[in-house]
Coordinates of C-alpha atoms and ligand atoms in Angstrom, one line a residue:
X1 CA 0.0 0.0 0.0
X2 CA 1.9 3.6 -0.8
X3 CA 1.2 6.5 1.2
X4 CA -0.8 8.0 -1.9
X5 CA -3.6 5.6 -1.6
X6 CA -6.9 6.1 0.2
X7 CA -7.3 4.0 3.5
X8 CA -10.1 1.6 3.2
X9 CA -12.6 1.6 5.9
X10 CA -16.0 -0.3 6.3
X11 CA -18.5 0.7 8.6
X12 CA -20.9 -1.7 11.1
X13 CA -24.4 0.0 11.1
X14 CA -26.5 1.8 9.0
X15 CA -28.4 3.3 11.9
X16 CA -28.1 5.5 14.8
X17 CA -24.8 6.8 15.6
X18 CA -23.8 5.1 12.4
X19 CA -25.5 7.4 10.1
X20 CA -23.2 10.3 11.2
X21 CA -19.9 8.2 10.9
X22 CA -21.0 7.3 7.2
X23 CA -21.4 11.3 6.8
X24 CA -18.2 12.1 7.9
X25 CA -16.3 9.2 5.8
X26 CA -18.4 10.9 2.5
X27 CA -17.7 14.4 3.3
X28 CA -14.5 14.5 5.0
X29 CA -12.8 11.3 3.9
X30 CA -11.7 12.5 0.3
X31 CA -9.5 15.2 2.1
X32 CA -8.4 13.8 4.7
X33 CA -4.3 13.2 4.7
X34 CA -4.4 10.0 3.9
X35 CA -7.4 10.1 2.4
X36 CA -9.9 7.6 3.6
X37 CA -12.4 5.4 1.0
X38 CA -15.9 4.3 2.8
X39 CA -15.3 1.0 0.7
X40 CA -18.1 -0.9 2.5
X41 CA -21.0 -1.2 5.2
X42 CA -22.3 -4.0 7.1
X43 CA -26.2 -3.8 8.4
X44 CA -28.5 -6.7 9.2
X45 CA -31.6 -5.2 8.7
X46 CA -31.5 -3.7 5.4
X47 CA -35.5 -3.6 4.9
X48 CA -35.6 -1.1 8.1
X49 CA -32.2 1.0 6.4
X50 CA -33.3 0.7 2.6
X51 CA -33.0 4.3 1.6
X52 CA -29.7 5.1 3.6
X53 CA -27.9 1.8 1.7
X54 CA -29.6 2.6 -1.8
X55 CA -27.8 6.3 -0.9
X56 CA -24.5 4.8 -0.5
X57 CA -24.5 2.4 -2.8
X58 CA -24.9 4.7 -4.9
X59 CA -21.8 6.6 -3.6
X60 CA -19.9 4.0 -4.6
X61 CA -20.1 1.9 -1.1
X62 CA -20.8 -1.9 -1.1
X63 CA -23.3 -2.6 1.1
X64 CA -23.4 -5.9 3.4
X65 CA -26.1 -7.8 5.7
X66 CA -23.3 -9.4 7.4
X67 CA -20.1 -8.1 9.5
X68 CA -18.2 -11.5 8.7
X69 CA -18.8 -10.9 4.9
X70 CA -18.0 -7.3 5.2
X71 CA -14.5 -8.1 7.0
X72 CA -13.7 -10.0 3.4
X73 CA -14.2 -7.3 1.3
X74 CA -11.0 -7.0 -0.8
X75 CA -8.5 -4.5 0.2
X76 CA -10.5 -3.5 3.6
X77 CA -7.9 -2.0 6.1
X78 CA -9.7 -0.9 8.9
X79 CA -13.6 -0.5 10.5
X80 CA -15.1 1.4 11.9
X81 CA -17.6 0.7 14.9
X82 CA -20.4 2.8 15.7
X83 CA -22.8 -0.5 17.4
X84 CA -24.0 -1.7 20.3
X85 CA -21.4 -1.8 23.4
X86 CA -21.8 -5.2 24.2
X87 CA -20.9 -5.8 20.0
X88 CA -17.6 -3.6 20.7
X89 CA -15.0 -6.2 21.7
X90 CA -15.9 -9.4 19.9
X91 CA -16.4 -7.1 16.6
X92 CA -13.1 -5.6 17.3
X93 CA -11.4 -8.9 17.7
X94 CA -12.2 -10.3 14.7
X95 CA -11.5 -7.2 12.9
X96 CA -8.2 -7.6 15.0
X97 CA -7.5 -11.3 13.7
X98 CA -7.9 -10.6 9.7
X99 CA -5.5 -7.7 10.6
X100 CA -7.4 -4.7 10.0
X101 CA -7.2 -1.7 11.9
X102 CA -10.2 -0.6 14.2
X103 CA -11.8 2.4 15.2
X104 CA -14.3 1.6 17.9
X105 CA -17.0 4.0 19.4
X106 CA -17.4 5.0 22.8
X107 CA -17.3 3.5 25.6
X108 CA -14.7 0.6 24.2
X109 CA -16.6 -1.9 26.6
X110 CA -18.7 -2.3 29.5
X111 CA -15.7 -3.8 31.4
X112 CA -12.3 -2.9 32.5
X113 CA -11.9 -7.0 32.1
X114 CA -13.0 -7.0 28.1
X115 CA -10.6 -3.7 27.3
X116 CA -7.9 -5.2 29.4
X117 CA -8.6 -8.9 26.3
X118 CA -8.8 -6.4 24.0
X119 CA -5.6 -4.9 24.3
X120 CA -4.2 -8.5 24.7
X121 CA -5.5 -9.1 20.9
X122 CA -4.7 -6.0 19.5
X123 CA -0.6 -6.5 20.6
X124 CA -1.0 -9.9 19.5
X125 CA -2.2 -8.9 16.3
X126 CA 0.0 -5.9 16.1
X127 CA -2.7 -3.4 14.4
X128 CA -4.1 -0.5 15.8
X129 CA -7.2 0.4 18.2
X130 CA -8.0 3.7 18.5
X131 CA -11.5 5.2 20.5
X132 CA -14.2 7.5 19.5
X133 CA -14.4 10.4 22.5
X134 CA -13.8 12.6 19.7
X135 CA -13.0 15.5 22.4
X136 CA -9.9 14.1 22.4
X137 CA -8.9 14.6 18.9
X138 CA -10.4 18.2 19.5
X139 CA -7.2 20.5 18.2
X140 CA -7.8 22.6 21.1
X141 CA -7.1 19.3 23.6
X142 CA -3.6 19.0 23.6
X143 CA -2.2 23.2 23.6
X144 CA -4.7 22.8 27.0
X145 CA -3.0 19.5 28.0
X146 CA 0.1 21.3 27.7
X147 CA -0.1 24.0 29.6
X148 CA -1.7 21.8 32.2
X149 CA 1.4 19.3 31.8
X150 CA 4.0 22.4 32.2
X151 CA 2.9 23.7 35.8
X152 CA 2.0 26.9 34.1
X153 CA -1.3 27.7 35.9
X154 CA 0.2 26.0 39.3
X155 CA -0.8 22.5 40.9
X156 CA -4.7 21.3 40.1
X157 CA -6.7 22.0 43.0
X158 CA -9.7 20.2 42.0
X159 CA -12.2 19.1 38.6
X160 CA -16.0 19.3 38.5
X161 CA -18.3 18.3 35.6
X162 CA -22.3 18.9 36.2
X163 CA -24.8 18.0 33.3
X164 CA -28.0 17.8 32.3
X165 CA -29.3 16.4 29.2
X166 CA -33.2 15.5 29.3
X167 CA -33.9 11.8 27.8
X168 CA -37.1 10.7 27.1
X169 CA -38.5 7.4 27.4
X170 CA -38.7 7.1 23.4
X171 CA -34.6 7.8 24.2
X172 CA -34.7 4.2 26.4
X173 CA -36.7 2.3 24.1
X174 CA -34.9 2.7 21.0
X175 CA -32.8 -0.1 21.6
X176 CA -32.5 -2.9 24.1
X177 CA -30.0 -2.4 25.5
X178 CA -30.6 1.6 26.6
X179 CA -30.4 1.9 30.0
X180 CA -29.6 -1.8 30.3
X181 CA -27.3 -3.0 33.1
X182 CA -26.2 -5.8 30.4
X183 CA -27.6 -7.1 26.8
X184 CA -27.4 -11.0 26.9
X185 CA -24.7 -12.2 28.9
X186 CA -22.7 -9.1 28.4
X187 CA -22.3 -6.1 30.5
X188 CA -22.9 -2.9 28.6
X189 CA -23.9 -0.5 31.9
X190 CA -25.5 1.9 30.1
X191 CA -25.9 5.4 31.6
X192 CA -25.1 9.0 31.4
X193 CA -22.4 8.3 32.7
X194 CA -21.2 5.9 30.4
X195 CA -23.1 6.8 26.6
X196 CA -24.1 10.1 25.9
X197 CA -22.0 12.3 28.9
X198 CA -19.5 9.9 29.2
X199 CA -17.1 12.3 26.9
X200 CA -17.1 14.8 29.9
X201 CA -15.7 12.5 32.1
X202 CA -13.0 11.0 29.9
X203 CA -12.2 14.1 28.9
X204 CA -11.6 15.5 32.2
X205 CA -9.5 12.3 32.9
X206 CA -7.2 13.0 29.8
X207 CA -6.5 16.3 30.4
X208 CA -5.0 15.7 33.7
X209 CA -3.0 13.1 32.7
X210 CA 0.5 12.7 34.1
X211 CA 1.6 12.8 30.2
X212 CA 0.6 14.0 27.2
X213 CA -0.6 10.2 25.5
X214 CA -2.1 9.3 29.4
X215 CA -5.3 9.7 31.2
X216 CA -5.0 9.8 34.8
X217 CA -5.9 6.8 36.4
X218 CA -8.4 6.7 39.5
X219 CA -7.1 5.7 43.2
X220 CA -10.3 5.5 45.0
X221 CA -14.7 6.4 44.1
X222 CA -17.2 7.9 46.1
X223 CA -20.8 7.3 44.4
X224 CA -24.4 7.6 44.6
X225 CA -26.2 6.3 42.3
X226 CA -30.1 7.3 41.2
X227 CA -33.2 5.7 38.9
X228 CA -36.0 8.1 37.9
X229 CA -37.4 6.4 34.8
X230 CA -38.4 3.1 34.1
X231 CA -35.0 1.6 33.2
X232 CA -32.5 -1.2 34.9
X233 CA -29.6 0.9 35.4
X234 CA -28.9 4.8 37.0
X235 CA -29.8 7.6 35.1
X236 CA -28.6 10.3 37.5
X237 CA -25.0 10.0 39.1
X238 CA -22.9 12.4 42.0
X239 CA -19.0 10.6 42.5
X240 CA -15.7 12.0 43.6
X241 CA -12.9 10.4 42.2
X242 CA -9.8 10.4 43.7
X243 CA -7.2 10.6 40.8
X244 CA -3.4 9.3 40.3
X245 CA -1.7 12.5 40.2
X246 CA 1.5 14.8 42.2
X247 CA -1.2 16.8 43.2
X248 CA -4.5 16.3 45.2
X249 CA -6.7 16.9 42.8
X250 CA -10.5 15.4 43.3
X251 CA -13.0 15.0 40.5
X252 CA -16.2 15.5 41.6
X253 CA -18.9 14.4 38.9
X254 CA -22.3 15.4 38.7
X255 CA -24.4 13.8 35.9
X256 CA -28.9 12.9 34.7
X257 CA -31.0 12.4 32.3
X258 CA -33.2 12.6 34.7
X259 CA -34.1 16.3 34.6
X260 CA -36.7 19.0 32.6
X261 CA -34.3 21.1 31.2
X262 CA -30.9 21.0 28.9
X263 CA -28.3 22.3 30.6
X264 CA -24.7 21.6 28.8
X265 CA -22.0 19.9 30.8
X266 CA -19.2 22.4 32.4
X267 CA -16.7 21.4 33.5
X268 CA -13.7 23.2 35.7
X269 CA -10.6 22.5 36.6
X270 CA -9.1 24.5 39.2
X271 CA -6.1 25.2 39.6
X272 CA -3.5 27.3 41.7
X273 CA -3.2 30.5 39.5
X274 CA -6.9 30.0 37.6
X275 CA -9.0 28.0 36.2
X276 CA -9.8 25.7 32.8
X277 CA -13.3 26.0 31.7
X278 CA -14.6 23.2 28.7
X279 CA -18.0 23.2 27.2
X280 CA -19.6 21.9 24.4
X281 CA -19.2 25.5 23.2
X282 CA -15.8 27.0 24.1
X283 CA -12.7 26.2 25.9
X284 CA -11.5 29.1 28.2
X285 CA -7.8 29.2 30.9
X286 CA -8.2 31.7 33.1
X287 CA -4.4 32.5 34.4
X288 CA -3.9 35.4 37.3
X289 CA -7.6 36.7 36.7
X290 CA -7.4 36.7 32.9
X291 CA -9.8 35.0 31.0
X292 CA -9.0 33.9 27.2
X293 CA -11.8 31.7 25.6
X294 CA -11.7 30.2 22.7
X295 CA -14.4 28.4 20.6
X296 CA -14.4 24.9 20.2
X297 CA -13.2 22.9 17.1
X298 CA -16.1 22.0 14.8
X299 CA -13.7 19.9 12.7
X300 CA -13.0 17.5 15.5
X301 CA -14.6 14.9 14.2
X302 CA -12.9 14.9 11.2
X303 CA -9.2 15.5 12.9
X304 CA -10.4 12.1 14.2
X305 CA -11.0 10.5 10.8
X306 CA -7.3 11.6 9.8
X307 CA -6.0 11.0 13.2
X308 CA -7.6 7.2 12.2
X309 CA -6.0 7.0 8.7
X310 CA -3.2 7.7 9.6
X311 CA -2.4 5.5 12.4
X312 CA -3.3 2.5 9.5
X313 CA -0.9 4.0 7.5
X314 CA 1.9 3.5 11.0
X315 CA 2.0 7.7 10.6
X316 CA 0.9 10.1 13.6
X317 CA 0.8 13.4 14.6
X318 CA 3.0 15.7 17.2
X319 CA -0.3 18.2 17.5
X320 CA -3.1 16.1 18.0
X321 CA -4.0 13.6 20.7
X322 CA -5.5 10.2 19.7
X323 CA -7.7 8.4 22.4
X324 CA -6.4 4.9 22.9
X325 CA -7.9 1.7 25.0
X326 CA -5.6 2.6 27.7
X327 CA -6.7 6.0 28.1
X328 CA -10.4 5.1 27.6
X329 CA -9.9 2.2 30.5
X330 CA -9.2 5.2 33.0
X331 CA -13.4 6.1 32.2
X332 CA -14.6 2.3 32.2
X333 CA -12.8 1.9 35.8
X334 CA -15.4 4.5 37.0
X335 CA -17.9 3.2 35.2
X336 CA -17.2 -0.4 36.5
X337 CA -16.2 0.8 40.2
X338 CA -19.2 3.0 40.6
X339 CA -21.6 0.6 39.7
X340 CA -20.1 -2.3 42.1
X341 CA -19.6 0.1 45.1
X342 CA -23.3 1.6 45.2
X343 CA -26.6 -0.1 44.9
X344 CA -29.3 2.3 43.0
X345 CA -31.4 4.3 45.1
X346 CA -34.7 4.7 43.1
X347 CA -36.3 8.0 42.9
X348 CA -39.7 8.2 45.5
X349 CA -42.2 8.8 43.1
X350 CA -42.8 12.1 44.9
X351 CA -39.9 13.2 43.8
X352 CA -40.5 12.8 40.3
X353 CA -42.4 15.3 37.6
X354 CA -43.5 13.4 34.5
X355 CA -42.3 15.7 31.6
X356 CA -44.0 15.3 28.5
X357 CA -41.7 15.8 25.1
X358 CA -42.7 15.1 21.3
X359 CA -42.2 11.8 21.6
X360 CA -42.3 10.3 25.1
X361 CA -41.9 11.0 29.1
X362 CA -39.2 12.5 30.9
X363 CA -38.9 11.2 34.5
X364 CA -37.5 14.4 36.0
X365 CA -35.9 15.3 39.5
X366 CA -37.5 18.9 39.7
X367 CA -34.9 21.7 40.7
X368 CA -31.8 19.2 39.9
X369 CA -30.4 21.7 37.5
X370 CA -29.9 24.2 40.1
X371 CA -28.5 21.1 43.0
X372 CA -26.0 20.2 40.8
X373 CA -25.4 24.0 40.0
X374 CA -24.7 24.6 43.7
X375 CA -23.5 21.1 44.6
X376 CA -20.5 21.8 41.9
X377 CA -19.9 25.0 43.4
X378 CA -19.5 23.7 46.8
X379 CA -17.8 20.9 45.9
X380 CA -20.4 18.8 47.3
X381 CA -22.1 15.2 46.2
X382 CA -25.4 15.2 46.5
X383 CA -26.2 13.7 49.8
X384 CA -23.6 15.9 51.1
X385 CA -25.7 18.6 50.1
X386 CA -29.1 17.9 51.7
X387 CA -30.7 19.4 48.9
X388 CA -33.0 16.5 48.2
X389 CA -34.9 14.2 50.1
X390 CA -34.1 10.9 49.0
X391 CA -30.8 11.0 48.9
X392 CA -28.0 8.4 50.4
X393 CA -24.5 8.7 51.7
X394 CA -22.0 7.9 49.2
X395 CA -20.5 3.7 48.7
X396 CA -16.7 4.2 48.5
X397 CA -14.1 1.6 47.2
X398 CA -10.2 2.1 46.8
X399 CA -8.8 1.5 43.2
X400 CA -5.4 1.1 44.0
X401 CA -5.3 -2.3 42.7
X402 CA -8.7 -2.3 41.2
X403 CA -8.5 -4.8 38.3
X404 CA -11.7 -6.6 37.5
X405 CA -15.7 -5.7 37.7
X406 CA -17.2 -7.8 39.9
X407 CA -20.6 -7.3 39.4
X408 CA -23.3 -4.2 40.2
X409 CA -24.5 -3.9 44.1
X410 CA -27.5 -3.9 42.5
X411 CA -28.3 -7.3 40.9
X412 CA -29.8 -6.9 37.2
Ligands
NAD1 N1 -19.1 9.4 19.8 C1 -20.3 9.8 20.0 O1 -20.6 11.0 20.1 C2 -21.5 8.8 20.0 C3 -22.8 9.3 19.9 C4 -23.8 8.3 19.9 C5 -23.5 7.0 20.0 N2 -22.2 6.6 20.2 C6 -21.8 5.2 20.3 O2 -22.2 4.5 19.1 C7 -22.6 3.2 19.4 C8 -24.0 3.0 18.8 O3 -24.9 3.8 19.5 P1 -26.4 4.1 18.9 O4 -27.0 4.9 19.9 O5 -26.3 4.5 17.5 O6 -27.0 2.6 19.0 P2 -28.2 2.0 18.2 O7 -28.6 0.8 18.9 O8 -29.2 3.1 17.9 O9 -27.5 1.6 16.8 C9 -26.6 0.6 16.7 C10 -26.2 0.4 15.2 O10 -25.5 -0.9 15.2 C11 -26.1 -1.7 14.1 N3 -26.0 -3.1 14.4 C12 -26.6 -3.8 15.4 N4 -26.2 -5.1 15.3 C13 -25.3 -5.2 14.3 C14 -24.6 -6.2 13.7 N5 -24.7 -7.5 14.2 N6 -23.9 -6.0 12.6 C15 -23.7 -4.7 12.1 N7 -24.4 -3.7 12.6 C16 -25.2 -3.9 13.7 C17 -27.5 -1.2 14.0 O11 -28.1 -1.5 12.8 C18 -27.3 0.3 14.2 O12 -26.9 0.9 13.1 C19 -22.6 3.0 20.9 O13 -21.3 2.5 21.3 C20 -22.6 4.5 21.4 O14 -22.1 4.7 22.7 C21 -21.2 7.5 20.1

């Protein structure tokens, strides 16, 4: 293969987060450096995504109803994997084992025990797996990890996130495993925590990372753990995470879908001489009082399409980050630890306001928007606060040598 040639890359899914992957590969793809071909897409039920594989067949893209088939197409060099969690690992492995190259969505898996096989296979195979928290590849990321890294704006004092994104029960039902503490035997933990916010945490966790590839690693979790709507997991979250660095710093993490209105995660890290602000908006370093902000990269998602190519292609880049299963395994310990330390705590019903949207019911904690608000100000978790009623103190469990999920507290 010569450095000239576009990267081949087939794509699992013609649905969901799928559709926007096959976007990016048409409209960013040819420009990319490599360049990257969509050569090929792999869905099972073509009756339900007709029109979109009529659309890219017509692009050009050969079209599949099976990912073994799809993994023979001829001169395929890597896939991408925008599909169910629990799908992640054994779809990366047998990408991994006709040695292709794998870009794998968010989170990589609902274990630390699968990412830790997963690395094992991809060493073995000697290809590469990179992860899709696309913040990462955000050009803005690493000039922040930098100045982070140099000692510039002092020793980290402390990180908060607090979020609120609305999700509707049309949200849990459009798949099985939404919500679900595992699909089949496998554990897929779905949450805020872990699907739709989870970028807020891991990026948090990269940033403060005790190098520039690294996210730092947690020591020890605090969590409590709530259910408003009708689902088998948590859908609102407070933990402090105590994290592996020179200086004290705590994460404290504040995270629902379990609320009426949108309010965009923030999150700030503190730090002796001022402050680093990330939205989904704008990045902002506040250094002895003065605050420079600057919006975010709407090409990030594309840096992460060339950031894939070219790790095919053995080539990388000194000015972007890539997100790797190491790194993403600092989120998943969370993930995993929070969900063995503390049962769930279901919402009294008289603490919930039914919230109608266009297409289903949100199961809202009224006024959370404004605890987390002042819980994040206070660097407080939620029981801590006494803000709300139902709340319960925080499960704890030390990480030092935390190396395999054991199973929720609360049994599925
Ligand atoms: N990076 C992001 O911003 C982002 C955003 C949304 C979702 N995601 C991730 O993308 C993944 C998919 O999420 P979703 O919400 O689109 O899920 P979904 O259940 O709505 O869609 C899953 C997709 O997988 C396909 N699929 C299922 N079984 C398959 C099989 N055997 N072979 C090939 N394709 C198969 C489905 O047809 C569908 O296209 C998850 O890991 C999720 O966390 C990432």
């Amino acid at each position: 293969m010569t450095s000239t040639e576009a990267v081949k890359i087939g794509v699992a899914g013609l649905g969901g987060y799928a559709q926007t992957i096959a976007q990016l590969l048409l409209d960013h793809g040819p420009a990319t450096q490599p360049r990257a071909e969509f050569a090929a897409v792999c869905e099972p039920d073509l009756q339900t995504h007709a029109e979109p594989a009529e659309r890219l067949r017509e692009r050009g893209v050969t079209i599949y109803d099976n990912y073994e088939q799809m993994l023979e197409h001829p001169g395929l060099e890597a896939v991408w994997l925008p599909v169910p969690i629990d799908l992640h690992v054994p779809f990366a492995e047998r990408a991994l084992a006709k040695g292709l190259d794998v870009m794998l969505e968010k989170p990589v898996a609902g274990t630390i025990d699968e990412i830790d096989q997963l690395i094992a296979a991809r060493d073995a195979a000697g290809k590469q797996v990179l992860v899709g928290f696309q913040d990462v590849y955000d050009n803005a990321t690493l000039p922040l990890k930098r100045r982070l890294l140099s000692g510039e704006l002092g020793k980290v004092l402390s990180a908060t996130v607090h979020g609120c994104w609305p999700r509707d029960t049309h949200y849990f039902n459009r798949a099985t495993w939404a919500g679900a503490l595992r699909r089949g035997d496998t554990w897929v933990l779905d949450s805020p925590a872990n699907n739709a916010m989870a970028h807020f945490i891991n990026i948090v966790l990269f940033l403060l990372g005790n190098d520039e590839a690294s996210s730092a690693r947690p020591t020890h979790l605090a969590a409590e753990l709530y259910r408003a709507a009708d689902i088998e997991n948590f859908d609102t979250a407070s933990m402090r995470v105590t994290l592996n660095r020179p200086d004290p710093a705590n994460f404290l993490i504040h995270l629902t879908h379990a609320c009426k209105t949108n309010h965009q995660p923030l999150i700030r890290i503190k730090t002796e001489r001022g402050e680093v602000g990330w939205t989904v908006h704008d990045t902002s370093v506040t250094l002895d009082g003065q605050t420079l902000t600057t919006p975010r990269d709407s090409l990030m998602r594309r840096n992460m399409l060339e950031a894939f190519a070219q790790s095919v292609r053995g080539e990388s880049s000194n000015d972007r980050c890539v997100a790797t299963l190491e790194s993403a395994r600092c989120h998943t310990t969370i993930i995993n630890a929070a969900s063995q330390a503390a049962a769930i705590t279901p919402v009294p019903a008289s603490s919930i306001a039914a919230v109608q949207t266009e297409a289903g019911t949100v199961h809202a904690i009224p006024e959370i928007e404004s605890v987390f608000e002042r819980c994040a100000a206070q660097g407080q978790m939620l029981h801590e606060s006494g803000l709300l009623p139902f709340t319960v103190p925080a499960a704890e469990l030390d990480l030092t040598h935390y190396s395999r999920f054991a199973g929720p507290a609360t049994a599925p």
